[in-house]
Amino acid sequence: MAVCVAIIGKDNSPKFFACLNPDEELSFQYKVLSSLDVVEEKLSAGNKAGSDLRELYLGMLYSLETHKIYGYVTNTKIKFIIIVDSTNMVLRDNEIRSMFRKIHSEYADIVSNPFYTPGEQICSKPFLNNIRNIMTGTV
Amino acid sequence: MRSSVSYILSSTTSEPTMSHPDYEQYSHDHAALLVLVKHVGSQLKPKVYGKFFEQISKINNCKITDSTGLLRNIIVRYVREHPVENNDWGDFQTHRRLLGLISLGKYDSQQELSEICRVHESLKVKYNTTLFDSRCIFFGPPKEMTTPVSDDSSSCSENEVKKVDCVEIEKFTTPANFKTRALFYDEVGPCSDLETQVNEFVNSLFWVLESKRLERSREKLERVSLLLAPFEKKDFVGLDMESRNNKKRCTGRMTKHLGDLCLQAGLLNESLAYYTAAAETLKTINDWLWLGAAYEGLSTASALALYPEMPRNMPLHRNASLQEGSPRKSSVSVNAPLLSSPTKKIITNSLLPEDISKRYREAIIHYSKYQNAGIVETEASFKAARIAVEQNHALQAASFLQNVVYINLTLSEQEKIQRFETLAELYSQIGFNRKAAFCQRLAATRYVSPQNTSPNWGKCYSLMLQSLPGHCLTLDPVEMKETDQGWPALQIQLLQELVVAARRTGNSALATRHMTFLLQTMWGHLTPTEQKELSIQLQSLSAQCEGSPVLLVLDSGIVVPPANLTDIPMCTAFIVRDLQPHLRPKAIPTLVEDPGPFLFTPRHFGGGNSLDRRQQRAKTKVDFLWVENEVCEIQVKLVNPLPFELKVSNMRLLTSGVVFESVPETVVLPPDVSTTLTLSGWAREGGELELSGYSTHTLGVKSNCKLKHMASTNFPNFYKVDVVPALPQLKVTTSFPPSASFSNFHDDNIVTSAGVTLFHGESTQCTVTLTNIGQVDVEMLEAEIHSVLEPSLQDQIFSWDDSEVQSQLPIKPGTSATLTLRLHSAANFLAPNVTASPSTLPHDLSSGVYSSMSASVTGGSLPSRFNSSFRSTNSAMSSLVGLPTVIQQHTSSAIEGQLRLRYSGGPGFKSDYCRMCSVFIMIEMIPSLHVTNWDVLPAEISSQFYLVLDIANLTSQEMELRYTPTKTMLIEGQESCRVPVPVDRCPLSKLSKYYEDTEDDNGSTNVDMTRICSEHISELVDLQWLLLATDSKGTSSLKGITLTSRMMDIVRMSPLMWEVQVNGSAIRPQEDINCDAGDCLELKMNLTNSLDKALKQLNVSVQFYQDYENGNLNYRLDTRLATTGSVKKTINCLQSKEIASHECNVIFFTPGQYKVDIQCCAPDNFSTMCASTLSTGHVWRFTPPINISVK
């Protein structure tokens, strides 16, 4: 079960933010923001090495005392961040990977929506619900 | 990387831990000799101390040749502070020991000198356990150039007294018990030998160290005592010290210790060997702490070997907080040469670059097992991170730095802050700006946290400010709007904190500025409640210090650009208003210079890039003009986005270009309702004016809201308006009441209106008063009338005297001029009679408001009808029957006209501009009288004829009609009557030219002739009427009266002159001839052709008849008279001025009244007009008929 999911546009500004506990949102935002440094570092390192671009999953960006932060970047440099409670031992790498894949497909859906302008904040309620379901693992 | 068995091996008791972390350590510092440079006494200024510290710090690398002739590279590290507790860890890691002490002090008196010496000595005692050597540098008072007193430095150890040439010998002396080498310098002097002194000092340190190292290395490893970290002392109580494990422990630790010493002594290879060996030994006995230390030593030694030049930040910044502009290491460029360096010397046992981090990681994990080694771990993490930075492994560095945060240390707030600041610095070095910003922000909050006993808002503020770029924030609102990225939620939070910090530092101007900035840039991201709260906060902030759009410069030199509340209130429309239509300046049309044969040219004359200019004009240039010194207006539509009433005061226009004086406006905006406001001002000179926005004062903040910065809609950057030089302004009034309505004929320029009701034929005068209400003389004034009427009619209705107007120019400001406008209700008074209208009716007379009209010629002019009452009864009847229809046609009509005035003067006139205004004039014309029918009758004298008119009074009042100068007649309302008007016949002189050239173009000449006759009649007949009830009077003209050919003969003077004689005497008009029955009367007639050409085929006839005066004429007089001679004669040709005569005699048989009609018929030889309709040609009669009374 993830505690927070964020989608960040290619200009590194947030497009979507969802967390289970709304009170913690600001602190999660700080965590996600900090994690962008790592994402960028990983991306620039990847480019240098000319590594396989098909691998979108970045793995764990860094872990905190209480949380672990995972990252995923689409080919269009849209970043997905998942924050997981570090006490949560159930979620393994594979689960995280599949969560990211689900989020990616949800994102693809919302971008396909003709009423959504890419680059804007995502405020679709069904999308929020779907993401919440992915977070809680009810899908 | 934290060990999961963290703290397991640590005792819970709070042992004397090393509580003062040194975050600035580099791994290279393991090899350095630690020297404390201490500021002693209060006399020495910190700046001077700093300067000397820097100078000394430069000597951080000494090359010393050891006893074996080997060149040792000795690194020295100078610190300003060194907590004595850290010495306790000197056994664990020897570089933590303070080896040297340099005191810096200033004195002015002996007492102070002694005090410095005392402090120095006490410091020596404090660090006694580790100190190898010390120096004391004194700065004496300004020298008086005293002769060198025998210096007392001999008390110092050796011969160094005469060391410094530059130092004047002191008159003050150090106390006798002062056992340190004293160095005297001048504060401001060059101190050229300081370097050698320090070098010498380092040398002495080295030799002591070297001796210690040798001493240690000579010890037998089996017999060495156990080295302990400070907190371990208890752990070994009661343990078997002789155990094999313990032996190994002792050996391992000592080996590691030797490694440390070798490293410090510049023996890199030896140290690596020792470390490797120590690691081997310690691993076997699970002595984690020391194993970690051995690994760390190995790593640092390797790093030293690989990257000997690893740069340290400027020493100046070492203890200072991170400052703006501290060199951000761009790792790539710096590392490029360093990475290549390992290849040049391969040192045995040295770790590979990638292994260094690995070993460090292990070391940190081992440290983490001991709670008491927290500071060691922290420092190790920083050191490892710095190596990773050097290696350009950002992620590795990040993981080391991340580890720092987890280490649970009981630190003072100051140290915590320092930790975050160091973290921030390192993060920014690896390009993790966001993380760095995060740490800076944390550090900032620490400065003012409740735990902090001495909050420092200033520091907090400056750190907050530094963290802005990491949050994608800049202080320039314009730049912010352009980039529009980042993390709004966090930006808002940060800005709010910034506001608080600024406020707490006491800089309210800054707080207001930041709050303004927050509202301006983050407006879209704020929730409505936040918007409201922040606005209220801003209001309270600005109450302390009003915000204004000026640059703020901080003490640190940072410039805070102005922030403007461009969207509070939000501007939804910005419309430049044209002047009122009648005030708009118009270009005076000038005669266009000959443009050549081309009407159109794609070139724009006047230079410039036509394409660009056109594009720009389309956007920003308004297509009307403003006038200097006259109110110019701009309409602004404002929306208050806040849920409370917003007062916006001092709203002015922002302009550039010509001088503009703006009127401040104040408006209170209700929430969420669009309010339209007009901003006005005066341009004080002619030229081009640029309108770029407006300034506001709201929520206590003055803002310059430029159009280009406004979020909403697509305003151009500015509007450009051309301002025309000053023009006069006229106020126009009329003497008439304003008209009730403007109808179809509308013009924007209309300033006033006048309405009047006139009977047809009535005239009146309208006085138009022109008052100059402007500041400029009216020098030019032109008036003209515009209407839909055709010009000739228009001129009849409206007329004025232009010279009257011109004579009153110029009109000075405040004065007035008048223009008298004469209005005449011109109308057609003639009844139309379509049925009988001749086909050749002149078109120009029936156009315009004259509806088609024609003459009623019922009855015609049959030659047989020689009755005196020419009008037949049925024709009279028909005309009366026709009256009602005539009235219907002649109901009232309205004429609309505009008096257009163009005026100008002053500078505006010189630049060819004028103004135009118009007076709308509405004349309601109501019918007065009407000529329903007309006919002509011969008059009693041949020079005149009677025009018989049926005149209908169409008004409801009694009308007095004066139809000749002497005759008047009263007509009741809606009644009609018949009046004879004697009119002079149309003289031949008027017509002569039409008789001359008869053969060609008869039709048109005839038409012209008719017209001339018609004009002749209308000139002579003047029907004046007076309405008795309303006392209005007028004149009706018979203009456009139509005449048939028969009428024409009567109207025209006859071309034949008659001269008739009876019995030899000429007949006089109205004279009866008396004779007796049986008398023979001789009639003699002479006809003279008064035309200029010959008349042909004239038939002269004489006819007798009796008039019964009842309309019957009796021509059958065979029994009553007899004639001799021919009563008919044909004259073939009568030349001009030729006289033809004819004679005949008559005898009356019976008495009675007889009449003689003498006429001359001409076949229609010069006129074909009536040929089709009437069988005869022209008939000229001798009028009146001769009356003969026979007795």
XYZ file of N, CA, C and O in Angstrom, chain A residues 8 11-14 17 26 29-30 32-34 36-38 40-42 62-65, chain B residues 394-395 402 406 430-435 438 441 471 484-490 493-494:
176
model
N 4.537 14.210 -11.983
C 5.246 15.477 -12.179
C 5.522 15.657 -13.667
O 5.973 14.731 -14.340
N 8.359 19.797 -16.872
C 8.978 21.014 -16.351
C 9.152 20.934 -14.835
O 9.388 21.944 -14.187
N 8.998 19.746 -14.303
C 9.191 19.499 -12.883
C 8.211 20.238 -11.990
O 8.520 20.569 -10.859
N 7.048 20.500 -12.518
C 6.025 21.037 -11.631
C 4.936 19.977 -11.492
O 4.706 19.195 -12.405
N 4.322 19.941 -10.348
C 3.396 18.833 -10.064
C 2.143 18.914 -10.918
O 1.587 19.983 -11.122
N -1.304 15.056 -7.384
C -0.764 14.676 -6.094
C -1.866 14.019 -5.285
O -2.946 14.569 -5.150
N 1.729 18.225 2.757
C 2.831 19.153 2.548
C 4.176 18.462 2.735
O 5.102 18.646 1.941
N 4.891 16.447 -0.121
C 5.293 17.260 -1.263
C 6.769 17.579 -1.193
O 7.481 17.544 -2.193
N 7.236 17.866 0.014
C 8.668 18.139 0.162
C 9.486 16.921 -0.204
O 10.526 17.028 -0.850
N 8.667 14.501 -2.211
C 8.632 14.263 -3.655
C 9.534 15.261 -4.370
O 10.285 14.911 -5.271
N 9.450 16.505 -3.912
C 10.275 17.528 -4.547
C 11.757 17.163 -4.434
O 12.510 17.241 -5.399
N 12.153 16.722 -3.218
C 13.561 16.376 -3.039
C 13.936 15.195 -3.917
O 15.058 15.111 -4.417
N 13.075 14.554 -6.750
C 13.285 14.918 -8.153
C 14.763 15.077 -8.470
O 15.200 14.807 -9.577
N 15.523 15.529 -7.463
C 16.964 15.642 -7.662
C 17.540 14.301 -8.081
O 18.343 14.214 -9.012
N 17.119 13.278 -7.369
C 17.651 11.948 -7.646
C 17.185 11.488 -9.026
O 17.950 10.917 -9.808
N 16.465 13.283 -11.567
C 17.214 13.977 -12.614
C 18.617 13.418 -12.736
O 19.141 13.251 -13.828
N 19.216 13.161 -11.576
C 20.574 12.615 -11.590
C 20.579 11.274 -12.313
O 21.430 11.001 -13.154
N 19.578 10.464 -12.005
C 19.517 9.146 -12.635
C 19.293 9.283 -14.131
O 19.861 8.531 -14.926
N 15.278 7.046 -2.948
C 15.992 7.008 -1.678
C 15.007 6.625 -0.589
O 13.792 6.644 -0.786
N 15.572 6.236 0.505
C 14.693 5.810 1.581
C 14.909 6.721 2.769
O 16.019 7.188 3.021
N 13.841 6.962 3.433
C 13.908 7.790 4.619
C 13.660 6.885 5.816
O 13.397 5.692 5.662
N 13.701 7.473 6.950
C 13.461 6.683 8.152
C 12.086 6.036 8.102
O 11.905 4.899 8.487
N 27.205 11.480 -7.886
C 26.211 12.254 -7.161
C 25.308 11.376 -6.302
O 25.012 11.695 -5.156
N 24.907 10.274 -6.858
C 23.971 9.426 -6.114
C 24.633 8.861 -4.866
O 24.002 8.769 -3.810
N 22.380 11.472 2.925
C 21.110 11.040 3.458
C 21.325 10.359 4.805
O 20.562 10.532 5.752
N 20.005 10.519 9.526
C 19.485 9.486 10.429
C 20.227 9.409 11.739
O 19.732 8.846 12.702
N 26.482 18.719 -5.634
C 26.192 17.619 -6.544
C 24.989 17.924 -7.419
O 24.469 17.060 -8.111
N 24.547 19.162 -7.349
C 23.463 19.556 -8.241
C 22.091 19.214 -7.730
O 21.109 19.332 -8.458
N 22.005 18.775 -6.488
C 20.677 18.479 -5.931
C 20.123 19.753 -5.313
O 20.074 19.914 -4.109
N 19.715 20.615 -6.191
C 19.322 21.932 -5.695
C 18.073 21.874 -4.827
O 17.923 22.637 -3.899
N 17.181 21.018 -5.177
C 15.943 20.939 -4.401
C 16.238 20.456 -2.993
O 15.739 20.998 -2.009
N 17.067 19.428 -2.949
C 17.427 18.888 -1.642
C 18.175 19.950 -0.846
O 17.953 20.110 0.362
N 15.832 22.330 0.462
C 15.100 21.727 1.571
C 15.911 21.851 2.852
O 15.390 22.237 3.908
N 16.096 25.355 4.070
C 14.862 25.745 4.708
C 14.795 25.169 6.122
O 14.386 25.838 7.066
N 13.545 26.081 -5.080
C 12.100 25.875 -5.227
C 11.582 26.532 -6.493
O 10.397 26.807 -6.608
N 6.689 30.182 -14.743
C 5.492 29.518 -14.267
C 5.691 28.018 -14.107
O 5.077 27.211 -14.778
N 6.645 27.663 -13.316
C 6.787 26.252 -13.015
C 7.233 26.124 -11.577
O 7.440 27.092 -10.892
N 7.396 24.903 -11.176
C 7.771 24.685 -9.800
C 6.633 24.046 -9.047
O 5.720 23.479 -9.651
N 6.738 24.159 -7.766
C 5.843 23.391 -6.927
C 5.000 24.351 -6.119
O 5.405 24.775 -5.030
N 3.870 24.741 -6.645
C 3.123 25.847 -6.039
C 2.874 25.684 -4.547
O 3.072 26.624 -3.776
N 2.477 24.493 -4.124
C 2.124 24.316 -2.723
C 3.315 24.652 -1.833
O 3.180 25.330 -0.807
N 4.477 24.185 -2.265
C 5.668 24.417 -1.457
C 6.138 25.851 -1.593
O 6.625 26.450 -0.624
N 4.151 27.911 0.708
C 4.593 27.699 2.082
C 5.872 28.481 2.359
O 5.993 29.203 3.351
N 6.794 28.338 1.437
C 8.094 28.986 1.619
C 7.937 30.498 1.653
O 8.527 31.176 2.493
